[in-house]
Amino acid sequence: MNPWQALERELDLWPAPPTMWWRDDDAIAPTAALERLLTITADASIALQLAVIPALCTTALAQRLADETDVWVLQHGWDHRGYAAPGERKRELGGPRPRNEILQQLKRGRALLAQQFADRALDILVPPWNRIDADLLPALPQLGYRRLSVLGPRPAEPTDIGRINVHIDIIDWKSRRFAGEASILQRLTGHLEARRLGTVDASEPTGVMTHHLDQDEDCWRFLAALTDRLSGRVRWIGGPELLEA
Ligand SMILES: [Zn+2]
């Protein structure tokens, strides 16, 4: 059975189409790659969530998105700089920095996005590299965030702040190339199956993570194939619905 057939077989076992959502990271300006992404998602009537880097975001991006009706903005940290302590993996939100400095930057970023994107900006924080130090989490709701989005199934038990995670990364970051159809589809099918069997939180929509600026041709081809294959088989959600999912 090829991986597409395995995915279809899994979808056949769902009594109603499972929910999914799409998060794309690192947007700061309109580019040819962003246009390509907007075309793919609009053609498939899929809501698109752009994790935008506040400190680097251009007014041109806000202008470009002004007339889009189903493109939403999430906050991608502040400036996407790495501050990890020696031996730690890359992170912006944590490491050895003073907590107050991190929280002040987040607050500034949130205000900036609200100003540029108005109600298109959702109170969802996407930490760069999907990492945030645990001691920062209790402060997030006070800053106004309603959801945190990192990589992997969310915890089954309630946490400091609600999660709306992604589960599928289409890039292999060691080679910075397409991660390969078989492994991506296995992950997708695996998350759907785990939801169906209740070994992860069944109500968490399966999240696809893309990076429009880093994608090679194989990535783009795959995304076109994926939206096509999933058409009518899953329910893509987005926008404010993510705050309740
Ligand atoms: Zn990023």
mmCIF file of C-alpha atoms and ligand atoms in Angstrom:
data_model
loop_
_atom_site.group_PDB
_atom_site.id
_atom_site.type_symbol
_atom_site.label_atom_id
_atom_site.label_comp_id
_atom_site.label_asym_id
_atom_site.label_seq_id
_atom_site.Cartn_x
_atom_site.Cartn_y
_atom_site.Cartn_z
ATOM 1 C CA MET A 1 0.000 0.000 0.000
ATOM 2 C CA ASN A 2 1.507 3.345 -0.950
ATOM 3 C CA PRO A 3 1.417 6.194 1.609
ATOM 4 C CA TRP A 4 -1.423 8.004 -0.194
ATOM 5 C CA GLN A 5 -3.533 4.858 -0.035
ATOM 6 C CA ALA A 6 -2.744 4.469 3.662
ATOM 7 C CA LEU A 7 -3.915 8.056 4.243
ATOM 8 C CA GLU A 8 -7.123 7.447 2.327
ATOM 9 C CA ARG A 9 -7.768 4.238 4.232
ATOM 10 C CA GLU A 10 -7.372 6.133 7.517
ATOM 11 C CA LEU A 11 -9.765 8.845 6.335
ATOM 12 C CA ASP A 12 -12.299 6.144 5.414
ATOM 13 C CA LEU A 13 -12.392 5.147 9.090
ATOM 14 C CA TRP A 14 -13.538 8.611 10.198
ATOM 15 C CA PRO A 15 -17.324 8.998 10.519
ATOM 16 C CA ALA A 16 -16.983 12.695 9.598
ATOM 17 C CA PRO A 17 -14.052 14.523 7.961
ATOM 18 C CA PRO A 18 -11.359 15.283 10.569
ATOM 19 C CA THR A 19 -10.346 18.889 11.242
ATOM 20 C CA MET A 20 -7.024 20.231 9.989
ATOM 21 C CA TRP A 21 -5.327 23.618 9.919
ATOM 22 C CA TRP A 22 -2.446 25.269 8.081
ATOM 23 C CA ARG A 23 0.328 27.366 9.637
ATOM 24 C CA ASP A 24 3.060 28.958 7.548
ATOM 25 C CA ASP A 25 6.027 30.586 9.305
ATOM 26 C CA ASP A 26 8.377 33.568 8.880
ATOM 27 C CA ALA A 27 6.305 35.949 6.729
ATOM 28 C CA ILE A 28 7.554 39.547 6.736
ATOM 29 C CA ALA A 29 6.888 40.850 3.210
ATOM 30 C CA PRO A 30 5.073 40.011 -0.014
ATOM 31 C CA THR A 31 7.301 37.770 -2.160
ATOM 32 C CA ALA A 32 6.854 35.435 -5.128
ATOM 33 C CA ALA A 33 6.925 32.500 -2.699
ATOM 34 C CA LEU A 34 4.171 34.040 -0.580
ATOM 35 C CA GLU A 35 2.066 34.591 -3.701
ATOM 36 C CA ARG A 36 2.509 30.951 -4.587
ATOM 37 C CA LEU A 37 1.329 29.885 -1.161
ATOM 38 C CA LEU A 38 -1.647 32.258 -1.235
ATOM 39 C CA THR A 39 -2.671 30.823 -4.595
ATOM 40 C CA ILE A 40 -2.496 27.200 -3.438
ATOM 41 C CA THR A 41 -4.552 27.811 -0.302
ATOM 42 C CA ALA A 42 -7.068 30.159 -1.940
ATOM 43 C CA ASP A 43 -7.640 27.756 -4.845
ATOM 44 C CA ALA A 44 -8.406 24.997 -2.355
ATOM 45 C CA SER A 45 -10.523 27.306 -0.119
ATOM 46 C CA ILE A 46 -8.222 26.666 2.831
ATOM 47 C CA ALA A 47 -7.791 29.251 5.601
ATOM 48 C CA LEU A 48 -4.139 30.257 5.900
ATOM 49 C CA GLN A 49 -2.443 31.290 9.130
ATOM 50 C CA LEU A 50 0.776 33.254 8.644
ATOM 51 C CA ALA A 51 3.144 33.376 11.605
ATOM 52 C CA VAL A 52 4.550 36.889 11.109
ATOM 53 C CA ILE A 53 7.781 38.196 12.697
ATOM 54 C CA PRO A 54 6.686 41.537 14.233
ATOM 55 C CA ALA A 55 10.070 43.306 14.361
ATOM 56 C CA LEU A 56 10.763 42.593 10.682
ATOM 57 C CA CYS A 57 7.248 42.875 9.282
ATOM 58 C CA THR A 58 6.775 45.417 6.490
ATOM 59 C CA THR A 59 3.723 47.579 5.879
ATOM 60 C CA ALA A 60 3.743 46.078 2.370
ATOM 61 C CA LEU A 61 2.697 42.751 3.885
ATOM 62 C CA ALA A 62 -0.245 44.334 5.667
ATOM 63 C CA GLN A 63 -1.252 46.055 2.422
ATOM 64 C CA ARG A 64 -0.965 42.825 0.456
ATOM 65 C CA LEU A 65 -3.182 40.944 2.884
ATOM 66 C CA ALA A 66 -5.751 43.688 3.356
ATOM 67 C CA ASP A 67 -8.158 42.278 0.774
ATOM 68 C CA GLU A 68 -7.663 38.619 1.604
ATOM 69 C CA THR A 69 -10.634 37.241 3.464
ATOM 70 C CA ASP A 70 -9.250 33.981 4.848
ATOM 71 C CA VAL A 71 -5.643 34.780 5.704
ATOM 72 C CA TRP A 72 -4.879 35.250 9.397
ATOM 73 C CA VAL A 73 -1.872 36.481 11.307
ATOM 74 C CA LEU A 74 -0.191 34.789 14.260
ATOM 75 C CA GLN A 75 2.701 36.245 16.230
ATOM 76 C CA HIS A 76 6.066 34.623 15.497
ATOM 77 C CA GLY A 77 8.046 35.779 18.547
ATOM 78 C CA TRP A 78 9.560 39.245 18.244
ATOM 79 C CA ASP A 79 12.608 39.285 15.944
ATOM 80 C CA HIS A 80 13.461 35.600 15.377
ATOM 81 C CA ARG A 81 16.959 35.922 16.804
ATOM 82 C CA GLY A 82 18.495 32.961 18.591
ATOM 83 C CA TYR A 83 19.558 33.448 22.199
ATOM 84 C CA ALA A 84 20.190 29.919 23.394
ATOM 85 C CA ALA A 85 22.649 29.265 26.186
ATOM 86 C CA PRO A 86 25.710 27.216 25.187
ATOM 87 C CA GLY A 87 24.670 23.631 24.526
ATOM 88 C CA GLU A 88 20.982 24.545 24.152
ATOM 89 C CA ARG A 89 19.038 24.279 20.912
ATOM 90 C CA LYS A 90 18.156 27.516 19.120
ATOM 91 C CA ARG A 91 15.432 29.593 20.748
ATOM 92 C CA GLU A 92 14.306 33.188 20.909
ATOM 93 C CA LEU A 93 11.852 32.832 23.793
ATOM 94 C CA GLY A 94 14.090 31.731 26.616
ATOM 95 C CA GLY A 95 17.731 31.002 27.197
ATOM 96 C CA PRO A 96 19.798 33.208 29.469
ATOM 97 C CA ARG A 97 17.965 36.486 28.775
ATOM 98 C CA PRO A 98 16.106 38.456 31.462
ATOM 99 C CA ARG A 99 12.470 37.371 31.478
ATOM 100 C CA ASN A 100 11.251 40.932 31.547
ATOM 101 C CA GLU A 101 13.088 41.745 28.304
ATOM 102 C CA ILE A 102 11.492 38.775 26.520
ATOM 103 C CA LEU A 103 7.999 39.608 27.769
ATOM 104 C CA GLN A 104 8.346 43.301 26.895
ATOM 105 C CA GLN A 105 9.360 42.395 23.347
ATOM 106 C CA LEU A 106 6.424 40.018 23.004
ATOM 107 C CA LYS A 107 4.081 42.722 24.224
ATOM 108 C CA ARG A 108 5.494 45.172 21.697
ATOM 109 C CA GLY A 109 5.165 42.625 18.923
ATOM 110 C CA ARG A 110 1.576 41.864 19.816
ATOM 111 C CA ALA A 111 0.675 45.560 19.736
ATOM 112 C CA LEU A 112 2.448 46.048 16.413
ATOM 113 C CA LEU A 113 0.580 43.192 14.728
ATOM 114 C CA ALA A 114 -2.753 44.362 16.138
ATOM 115 C CA GLN A 115 -2.044 47.795 14.715
ATOM 116 C CA GLN A 116 -1.044 46.491 11.267
ATOM 117 C CA PHE A 117 -3.523 43.652 10.847
ATOM 118 C CA ALA A 118 -6.406 44.647 13.160
ATOM 119 C CA ASP A 119 -8.813 41.767 13.773
ATOM 120 C CA ARG A 120 -6.935 39.598 11.285
ATOM 121 C CA ALA A 121 -4.283 39.182 14.007
ATOM 122 C CA LEU A 122 -5.185 36.302 16.312
ATOM 123 C CA ASP A 123 -3.922 36.001 19.871
ATOM 124 C CA ILE A 124 -1.813 32.974 19.057
ATOM 125 C CA LEU A 125 1.905 32.921 19.827
ATOM 126 C CA VAL A 126 4.191 30.828 17.619
ATOM 127 C CA PRO A 127 7.664 30.640 19.203
ATOM 128 C CA PRO A 128 10.500 30.705 16.652
ATOM 129 C CA TRP A 129 11.922 27.170 16.268
ATOM 130 C CA ASN A 130 8.774 26.011 18.113
ATOM 131 C CA ARG A 131 10.574 26.447 21.426
ATOM 132 C CA ILE A 132 9.762 28.455 24.526
ATOM 133 C CA ASP A 133 11.120 28.018 28.042
ATOM 134 C CA ALA A 134 8.471 26.591 30.369
ATOM 135 C CA ASP A 135 8.884 29.326 32.992
ATOM 136 C CA LEU A 136 7.552 31.908 30.499
ATOM 137 C CA LEU A 137 4.246 30.124 29.932
ATOM 138 C CA PRO A 138 2.297 31.413 32.972
ATOM 139 C CA ALA A 139 2.883 35.028 31.834
ATOM 140 C CA LEU A 140 1.398 34.527 28.354
ATOM 141 C CA PRO A 141 -2.334 34.795 29.177
ATOM 142 C CA GLN A 142 -1.619 38.033 31.075
ATOM 143 C CA LEU A 143 -0.093 39.458 27.899
ATOM 144 C CA GLY A 144 -3.310 38.643 26.056
ATOM 145 C CA TYR A 145 -2.409 35.398 24.282
ATOM 146 C CA ARG A 146 -5.110 32.789 24.095
ATOM 147 C CA ARG A 147 -3.151 30.019 22.428
ATOM 148 C CA LEU A 148 0.406 28.800 22.011
ATOM 149 C CA SER A 149 1.412 26.903 18.876
ATOM 150 C CA VAL A 150 4.421 24.588 18.840
ATOM 151 C CA LEU A 151 5.225 21.267 17.178
ATOM 152 C CA GLY A 152 3.730 17.946 18.320
ATOM 153 C CA PRO A 153 0.462 16.735 19.881
ATOM 154 C CA ARG A 154 -0.742 19.018 22.654
ATOM 155 C CA PRO A 155 -0.875 17.729 26.233
ATOM 156 C CA ALA A 156 -4.136 15.972 27.096
ATOM 157 C CA GLU A 157 -4.388 17.829 30.404
ATOM 158 C CA PRO A 158 -5.094 21.594 30.572
ATOM 159 C CA THR A 159 -1.912 23.689 30.793
ATOM 160 C CA ASP A 160 -1.028 27.317 31.626
ATOM 161 C CA ILE A 161 -2.167 28.339 28.168
ATOM 162 C CA GLY A 162 -4.239 26.472 25.577
ATOM 163 C CA ARG A 163 -2.370 24.948 22.655
ATOM 164 C CA ILE A 164 -3.087 24.781 18.984
ATOM 165 C CA ASN A 165 -0.115 22.846 17.666
ATOM 166 C CA VAL A 166 1.165 21.715 14.307
ATOM 167 C CA HIS A 167 2.172 18.132 13.630
ATOM 168 C CA ILE A 168 3.537 17.907 10.114
ATOM 169 C CA ASP A 169 6.777 19.622 9.006
ATOM 170 C CA ILE A 170 7.380 19.250 5.276
ATOM 171 C CA ILE A 171 11.051 20.343 5.409
ATOM 172 C CA ASP A 172 14.013 18.276 6.542
ATOM 173 C CA TRP A 173 16.053 21.003 8.258
ATOM 174 C CA LYS A 174 19.344 19.150 8.171
ATOM 175 C CA SER A 175 19.377 19.185 4.381
ATOM 176 C CA ARG A 176 16.925 22.114 4.129
ATOM 177 C CA ARG A 177 14.987 20.184 1.514
ATOM 178 C CA PHE A 178 11.643 18.473 1.102
ATOM 179 C CA ALA A 179 11.295 15.888 3.877
ATOM 180 C CA GLY A 180 9.896 13.273 1.480
ATOM 181 C CA GLU A 181 6.383 12.174 0.655
ATOM 182 C CA ALA A 182 6.506 8.860 2.518
ATOM 183 C CA SER A 183 7.697 10.251 5.849
ATOM 184 C CA ILE A 184 5.370 13.271 5.777
ATOM 185 C CA LEU A 185 2.327 11.201 4.886
ATOM 186 C CA GLN A 186 3.215 8.660 7.568
ATOM 187 C CA ARG A 187 3.224 11.451 10.122
ATOM 188 C CA LEU A 188 -0.081 12.819 8.883
ATOM 189 C CA THR A 189 -1.761 9.427 8.815
ATOM 190 C CA GLY A 190 -0.194 8.610 12.175
ATOM 191 C CA HIS A 191 -1.584 11.731 13.851
ATOM 192 C CA LEU A 192 -5.053 11.123 12.425
ATOM 193 C CA GLU A 193 -4.951 7.525 13.599
ATOM 194 C CA ALA A 194 -3.771 8.543 17.081
ATOM 195 C CA ARG A 195 -6.671 11.019 17.295
ATOM 196 C CA ARG A 196 -9.143 8.395 16.160
ATOM 197 C CA LEU A 197 -7.834 5.892 18.721
ATOM 198 C CA GLY A 198 -7.692 8.533 21.474
ATOM 199 C CA THR A 199 -3.988 8.130 22.223
ATOM 200 C CA VAL A 200 -3.632 11.892 21.623
ATOM 201 C CA ASP A 201 -6.175 14.697 22.123
ATOM 202 C CA ALA A 202 -8.751 13.814 19.456
ATOM 203 C CA SER A 203 -10.136 17.352 19.345
ATOM 204 C CA GLU A 204 -6.853 18.970 18.327
ATOM 205 C CA PRO A 205 -6.955 19.686 14.585
ATOM 206 C CA THR A 206 -4.037 18.172 12.696
ATOM 207 C CA GLY A 207 -1.708 21.038 11.825
ATOM 208 C CA VAL A 208 0.436 21.335 8.726
ATOM 209 C CA MET A 209 3.484 23.609 9.079
ATOM 210 C CA THR A 210 5.084 25.163 6.004
ATOM 211 C CA HIS A 211 7.844 27.749 5.422
ATOM 212 C CA HIS A 212 7.150 29.477 2.119
ATOM 213 C CA LEU A 213 10.586 31.139 1.964
ATOM 214 C CA ASP A 214 12.489 27.856 2.380
ATOM 215 C CA GLN A 215 10.558 25.524 0.132
ATOM 216 C CA ASP A 216 12.099 23.748 -2.842
ATOM 217 C CA GLU A 217 10.109 22.617 -5.881
ATOM 218 C CA ASP A 218 9.388 19.219 -4.317
ATOM 219 C CA CYS A 219 7.749 20.952 -1.340
ATOM 220 C CA TRP A 220 5.505 22.989 -3.624
ATOM 221 C CA ARG A 221 4.574 19.967 -5.719
ATOM 222 C CA PHE A 222 3.699 18.043 -2.585
ATOM 223 C CA LEU A 223 1.478 20.826 -1.217
ATOM 224 C CA ALA A 224 -0.450 20.988 -4.483
ATOM 225 C CA ALA A 225 -0.925 17.197 -4.388
ATOM 226 C CA LEU A 226 -1.904 17.234 -0.713
ATOM 227 C CA THR A 227 -4.595 19.900 -1.043
ATOM 228 C CA ASP A 228 -5.949 18.035 -4.023
ATOM 229 C CA ARG A 229 -6.041 14.644 -2.280
ATOM 230 C CA LEU A 230 -7.554 16.039 0.916
ATOM 231 C CA SER A 231 -10.243 17.981 -0.903
ATOM 232 C CA GLY A 232 -13.607 17.012 0.598
ATOM 233 C CA ARG A 233 -11.934 14.476 2.901
ATOM 234 C CA VAL A 234 -10.967 16.801 5.757
ATOM 235 C CA ARG A 235 -12.442 19.981 7.221
ATOM 236 C CA TRP A 236 -9.881 22.795 7.121
ATOM 237 C CA ILE A 237 -10.492 25.275 9.914
ATOM 238 C CA GLY A 238 -8.845 28.625 10.589
ATOM 239 C CA GLY A 239 -9.170 32.141 11.926
ATOM 240 C CA PRO A 240 -11.004 32.695 15.232
ATOM 241 C CA GLU A 241 -12.262 29.089 15.174
ATOM 242 C CA LEU A 242 -8.714 28.065 16.147
ATOM 243 C CA LEU A 243 -9.141 29.848 19.477
ATOM 244 C CA GLU A 244 -11.946 27.463 20.352
ATOM 245 C CA ALA A 245 -10.540 24.277 18.808
HETATM 246 ZN ZN ZN B 1 10.423 30.750 12.158
#
